[in-house]
Coordinates of C-alpha atoms and ligand atoms in Angstrom, one line a residue:
M1 CA 116.1 94.1 125.0
S2 CA 114.3 90.9 125.5
T3 CA 114.9 87.6 124.0
P4 CA 113.2 86.9 120.8
V5 CA 110.3 84.6 120.7
L6 CA 111.4 83.9 117.5
Q7 CA 114.7 84.2 115.0
I8 CA 114.8 83.2 111.7
T9 CA 118.0 83.2 110.0
D10 CA 118.9 82.9 106.1
L11 CA 115.7 80.7 105.7
E12 CA 114.9 79.0 102.3
K13 CA 112.2 76.8 100.6
H14 CA 113.2 75.8 97.3
F15 CA 110.6 73.4 95.7
P16 CA 112.0 71.0 93.1
M17 CA 110.0 70.7 89.7
Q18 CA 110.6 67.1 88.3
R19 CA 109.7 65.9 85.1
G20 CA 109.7 62.5 83.1
L21 CA 109.3 59.0 84.2
L22 CA 112.4 59.4 86.5
R23 CA 110.9 62.5 88.3
R24 CA 114.2 64.3 87.1
E25 CA 114.6 67.5 88.8
V26 CA 114.8 70.3 86.0
A27 CA 114.3 73.3 88.2
R28 CA 113.4 74.9 91.8
V29 CA 111.0 77.1 92.7
K30 CA 112.6 79.7 95.2
A31 CA 109.5 80.7 97.3
V32 CA 111.7 81.8 100.4
D33 CA 115.3 82.6 99.3
G34 CA 117.3 84.1 102.3
V35 CA 115.0 85.5 104.8
S36 CA 115.8 86.7 108.3
F37 CA 113.9 88.5 111.2
S38 CA 113.3 88.2 114.7
I39 CA 109.8 88.8 116.7
S40 CA 109.9 89.6 120.5
P41 CA 107.3 89.1 123.0
G42 CA 104.4 91.4 123.0
E43 CA 105.5 92.2 119.3
T44 CA 103.4 91.8 116.0
L45 CA 105.7 91.8 112.9
C46 CA 103.5 92.2 109.6
L47 CA 104.8 90.5 106.6
V48 CA 103.4 92.1 103.2
G49 CA 103.8 91.7 99.5
E50 CA 102.0 90.7 96.6
S51 CA 100.6 87.0 96.2
G52 CA 103.3 84.9 95.2
S53 CA 105.8 86.9 97.5
G54 CA 106.5 83.7 99.9
K55 CA 104.8 85.1 102.7
S56 CA 102.6 82.4 103.5
T57 CA 105.2 79.9 103.1
V58 CA 107.5 81.8 105.7
G59 CA 104.5 81.1 108.1
K60 CA 104.5 77.5 107.1
L61 CA 108.2 77.0 107.5
I62 CA 107.9 78.3 110.8
L63 CA 105.2 76.2 112.2
R64 CA 107.2 73.6 110.3
L65 CA 104.6 72.3 108.1
T66 CA 106.9 72.1 105.3
Q67 CA 110.7 71.5 105.9
P68 CA 112.8 74.3 105.2
S69 CA 115.8 73.8 102.3
G70 CA 118.2 76.2 104.5
G71 CA 118.6 78.7 107.1
T72 CA 117.5 78.2 111.1
I73 CA 114.5 78.6 113.0
R74 CA 115.2 79.3 116.6
L75 CA 112.3 79.5 119.1
D76 CA 112.9 80.9 122.4
G77 CA 116.6 80.5 121.7
V78 CA 116.1 76.7 120.7
D79 CA 117.1 75.9 117.4
V80 CA 114.0 73.6 115.9
T81 CA 115.0 73.8 112.3
D82 CA 115.6 69.9 112.1
L83 CA 113.7 68.7 115.2
G84 CA 112.3 65.1 114.6
E85 CA 108.4 64.3 115.2
G86 CA 108.8 63.8 119.2
A87 CA 110.4 67.0 119.7
L88 CA 108.4 68.8 116.9
R89 CA 105.0 68.2 119.2
K90 CA 106.4 70.7 122.0
H91 CA 107.4 73.0 119.2
R92 CA 104.0 73.1 118.1
R93 CA 102.6 73.7 121.3
R94 CA 104.5 76.9 121.6
V95 CA 103.6 78.3 117.9
Q96 CA 100.1 78.0 116.8
M97 CA 98.4 79.2 113.6
V98 CA 95.2 81.0 112.5
F99 CA 94.1 80.5 108.8
Q100 CA 92.2 82.9 106.4
D101 CA 89.2 80.7 106.3
P102 CA 88.0 79.9 109.8
Y103 CA 85.5 77.6 108.5
G104 CA 87.6 75.4 106.3
S105 CA 90.0 75.1 109.4
L106 CA 87.4 73.9 112.1
N107 CA 86.1 70.4 111.8
P108 CA 82.3 70.8 111.2
K109 CA 81.6 67.5 112.8
L110 CA 82.9 68.9 116.3
M111 CA 81.2 71.2 118.7
A112 CA 83.2 74.3 119.6
G113 CA 83.9 72.8 123.1
T114 CA 85.5 69.7 121.5
I115 CA 87.6 71.8 119.1
V116 CA 89.0 73.8 121.8
A117 CA 89.7 70.8 124.2
E118 CA 91.4 68.8 121.4
P119 CA 94.8 70.6 121.5
I120 CA 94.5 70.8 125.5
E121 CA 94.0 67.0 125.4
N122 CA 97.1 66.5 123.3
F123 CA 99.3 68.4 125.6
E124 CA 98.1 68.6 129.3
S125 CA 96.7 65.6 131.7
F126 CA 93.5 67.6 133.2
S127 CA 90.7 65.9 134.6
A128 CA 87.4 66.2 132.7
G129 CA 86.3 68.9 135.0
E130 CA 89.3 70.7 134.6
R131 CA 89.5 70.8 131.2
E132 CA 85.9 71.9 130.6
A133 CA 86.4 74.7 133.0
R134 CA 89.8 75.7 131.0
V135 CA 87.8 75.7 127.6
A136 CA 84.9 77.8 129.1
A137 CA 87.5 80.2 130.3
I138 CA 89.1 80.5 126.9
L139 CA 86.1 81.0 125.1
K140 CA 85.2 83.7 127.2
K141 CA 88.3 85.2 126.7
V142 CA 87.6 85.6 123.0
G143 CA 84.2 86.9 123.5
L144 CA 82.3 83.7 123.1
G145 CA 79.3 82.8 125.7
A146 CA 79.2 79.3 127.4
D147 CA 76.6 78.5 125.3
A148 CA 79.4 78.2 122.5
M149 CA 80.5 75.1 123.6
R150 CA 77.9 73.2 122.6
R151 CA 77.6 74.6 119.0
Y152 CA 78.8 73.3 115.8
P153 CA 81.0 75.8 113.8
F154 CA 78.3 76.2 111.1
E155 CA 75.9 77.9 113.6
F156 CA 78.4 80.6 114.2
S157 CA 78.5 83.8 112.2
G158 CA 82.2 84.5 110.3
G159 CA 83.5 86.6 113.0
Q160 CA 82.5 84.3 115.7
R161 CA 84.3 81.4 113.9
Q162 CA 87.5 83.3 113.5
R163 CA 87.1 83.9 117.5
L164 CA 86.8 80.1 117.8
A165 CA 89.8 79.4 115.9
I166 CA 91.7 82.0 117.9
A167 CA 90.3 80.2 121.1
R168 CA 91.8 77.0 119.7
A169 CA 95.0 78.7 119.2
L170 CA 95.0 79.8 122.6
A171 CA 94.2 76.6 124.1
V172 CA 97.9 75.5 124.6
N173 CA 99.3 78.8 126.0
P174 CA 101.4 79.6 123.0
K175 CA 104.2 82.4 122.6
L176 CA 103.9 82.9 119.0
I177 CA 100.9 83.0 116.6
V178 CA 101.2 83.0 112.9
A179 CA 98.1 84.5 111.5
D180 CA 97.7 84.2 107.8
E181 CA 95.2 86.9 106.4
P182 CA 93.0 86.2 109.5
V183 CA 90.7 88.8 108.8
S184 CA 90.6 89.2 105.0
A185 CA 87.5 86.9 104.7
L186 CA 85.2 88.9 107.1
D187 CA 82.9 92.1 106.7
V188 CA 84.9 95.6 107.3
S189 CA 83.2 96.1 110.6
V190 CA 83.8 92.4 112.2
Q191 CA 87.6 92.7 110.9
A192 CA 87.9 95.8 113.3
Q193 CA 86.2 93.5 116.1
V194 CA 88.8 90.8 115.4
L195 CA 91.9 92.9 115.1
N196 CA 90.6 94.5 118.5
L197 CA 90.6 91.0 120.1
L198 CA 94.1 90.3 118.7
V199 CA 95.4 93.4 120.1
D200 CA 93.8 92.7 123.6
L201 CA 95.0 89.1 124.1
Q202 CA 98.6 90.4 122.9
E203 CA 98.5 93.0 125.8
E204 CA 97.1 90.3 128.5
L205 CA 99.2 87.6 127.3
Q206 CA 102.3 89.1 126.0
L207 CA 101.9 87.2 122.8
A208 CA 104.1 87.7 119.7
Y209 CA 102.2 87.7 116.3
L210 CA 103.4 87.0 112.9
F211 CA 100.7 88.9 111.1
I212 CA 100.7 87.9 107.3
S213 CA 98.5 90.4 105.1
H214 CA 98.2 92.1 102.0
D215 CA 95.8 94.5 103.4
L216 CA 98.0 97.5 104.3
G217 CA 94.9 99.1 106.3
V218 CA 94.7 95.9 108.6
V219 CA 98.6 96.0 108.8
E220 CA 98.4 99.7 109.8
H221 CA 96.0 98.7 112.3
I222 CA 97.9 96.0 114.1
G223 CA 101.5 96.0 113.2
H224 CA 104.5 97.2 115.3
R225 CA 107.4 96.3 112.5
I226 CA 106.6 95.6 108.9
A227 CA 108.7 93.4 106.5
V228 CA 108.0 94.0 102.6
M229 CA 108.7 90.7 100.7
Y230 CA 109.3 90.3 97.1
L231 CA 110.3 87.4 95.5
G232 CA 111.1 85.2 98.1
R233 CA 113.3 88.1 99.9
I234 CA 112.8 90.7 102.4
V235 CA 113.3 94.2 100.5
E236 CA 112.4 96.5 103.6
I237 CA 111.9 95.7 107.2
A238 CA 111.3 98.9 109.7
P239 CA 109.0 100.0 112.2
K240 CA 105.6 100.7 111.2
K241 CA 105.7 104.5 111.3
A242 CA 108.8 104.6 108.9
I243 CA 107.1 102.0 106.7
F244 CA 104.2 104.4 106.1
C245 CA 105.7 107.6 106.3
E246 CA 109.2 107.0 104.9
P247 CA 109.5 104.0 102.7
L248 CA 112.8 103.9 101.3
H249 CA 112.8 100.6 98.9
P250 CA 110.8 101.5 95.5
Y251 CA 108.7 98.3 95.9
A252 CA 107.6 99.3 99.6
Q253 CA 107.1 103.1 98.0
A254 CA 104.9 101.7 95.2
L255 CA 103.0 99.3 97.7
I256 CA 102.4 102.2 100.3
S257 CA 101.4 105.0 97.4
A258 CA 98.5 102.4 96.2
A259 CA 97.3 102.0 99.7
P260 CA 94.0 104.0 100.5
V261 CA 94.0 106.9 103.1
P262 CA 91.2 107.8 105.6
D263 CA 91.5 111.7 105.0
P264 CA 90.1 112.5 101.6
H265 CA 92.1 115.8 101.5
F266 CA 95.4 114.0 102.0
K267 CA 96.5 112.8 98.8
R268 CA 99.7 110.3 98.3
E269 CA 101.9 110.7 95.4
R270 CA 101.5 107.2 93.4
L271 CA 104.8 105.3 92.4
L272 CA 103.4 103.2 89.7
I273 CA 105.4 100.0 88.7
E274 CA 104.8 98.1 85.8
G275 CA 104.9 94.6 84.6
D276 CA 104.4 91.1 86.3
V277 CA 106.2 89.7 89.1
P278 CA 108.9 87.4 87.5
S279 CA 109.1 83.8 88.0
P280 CA 110.6 82.4 91.3
I281 CA 111.8 79.6 89.0
R282 CA 114.6 82.1 87.6
P283 CA 114.5 85.2 89.4
P284 CA 116.3 88.0 87.8
C285 CA 120.1 88.6 88.3
G286 CA 121.3 91.3 90.3
C287 CA 118.3 92.9 92.2
R288 CA 115.2 90.9 91.5
F289 CA 113.2 94.3 91.4
H290 CA 115.3 95.7 88.5
T291 CA 113.0 94.5 85.7
R292 CA 110.0 96.4 87.6
C293 CA 112.1 99.5 89.3
P294 CA 111.8 102.9 87.6
F295 CA 115.2 103.9 89.3
A296 CA 117.3 100.9 88.1
R297 CA 120.8 101.5 87.3
P298 CA 123.3 99.3 85.0
R299 CA 124.8 98.0 88.2
C300 CA 121.2 96.6 89.6
R301 CA 121.1 94.3 87.0
S302 CA 124.4 92.5 88.2
E303 CA 124.5 93.2 91.8
D304 CA 122.3 91.7 94.4
P305 CA 121.8 94.7 97.2
Q306 CA 122.2 93.2 100.6
L307 CA 119.7 94.2 103.2
R308 CA 121.5 96.9 105.4
E309 CA 120.3 99.2 108.3
V310 CA 120.3 102.7 106.8
V311 CA 119.1 104.2 110.1
P312 CA 118.6 102.6 113.5
G313 CA 116.2 99.8 113.2
H314 CA 115.3 100.6 109.5
F315 CA 116.7 98.0 106.9
V316 CA 116.6 98.3 103.1
A317 CA 117.9 96.2 100.3
C318 CA 118.8 98.9 97.4
H319 CA 122.0 100.1 96.2
L320 CA 120.6 103.6 96.0
R321 CA 120.3 103.5 99.6
E322 CA 123.8 102.2 100.6
D323 CA 125.1 105.3 101.8
G324 CA 121.9 105.9 104.1
Y325 CA 120.5 108.5 101.7
R326 CA 116.7 109.0 102.4
G327 CA 115.6 111.8 99.9
T328 CA 113.7 111.0 96.6
L329 CA 115.3 108.9 94.1
P330 CA 116.5 110.3 90.8
R331 CA 115.3 108.0 87.7
P332 CA 118.2 107.4 85.4
G333 CA 119.0 110.2 83.0
Ligands
SF4_401 FE1 115.4 99.5 91.9 FE2 118.2 99.1 91.8 FE3 117.3 99.6 94.2 FE4 116.9 97.5 92.9 S1 118.8 98.0 93.9 S2 115.3 98.6 94.1 S3 116.8 97.8 91.1 S4 117.2 101.1 92.4

């Protein structure tokens, strides 16, 4: 097994809520509360969950765009959790981000060539000719022609702009790309093109992806493993096939059962969950999902289930799966 590109352990991000003239802390929003996973070179781990589950915050923590409240982030075996500004520059070179809105993440006043050259200038000492050749090669790699170099972001289509954002991310030879809903703003036909580009680049460059998405169709296309988040925690993590064919956590079961299937003759049995996601300021005691879980037992209200490996590579946090039971869960009598 290769060394993981990324290893995060017990990662936490708690945002203090302050009130009054003295800005007294009155509560904490537990956006991310003890998340652990690793990603290997050439692997795509998809992070899924409802909005507010903490998945985008995990991405920002890995890039150190926000400082963790606890836990560790290791990149290529190096602990980068508490790096200062200088050392953080090197870290940022190895991890790049692709955002949902390519137009918002690209400077509209700069031509595409300058947008891709900027990160190269920050990290490499190339001559102007070498830099231009490198920019042209990267633009070609993402399927943009040489004329793209002298065009502004508004002159591209949505899909082309996302290709440009990917080119900028590739400019400094990162090992890991955090892609936060990178195709959700694109038309479906363009989505497939951008996803295929990401897959091709991964095969060629052995890139690792943390792919954050709420769209299970997209996740099924691109993911190798899937991690399901609920209220700041991972409740299930497993290879893609296991999550789609045999989800074990009731929340994952409900998500998968609601996903559309391309075969009109195939019907998935729906598992409906009711109610809203509780506030991350005061998450429920015991299992955080117990207020919405149709299988909840008295124990679920007081005991917090740990993420356990129930079959090799398949981890789930549910009391009813502790002994490795994989059958249909009985509703409480
Ligand atoms: Fe539902 Fe209990 Fe399992 Fe939580 S631990 S998912 S409440 S059955």
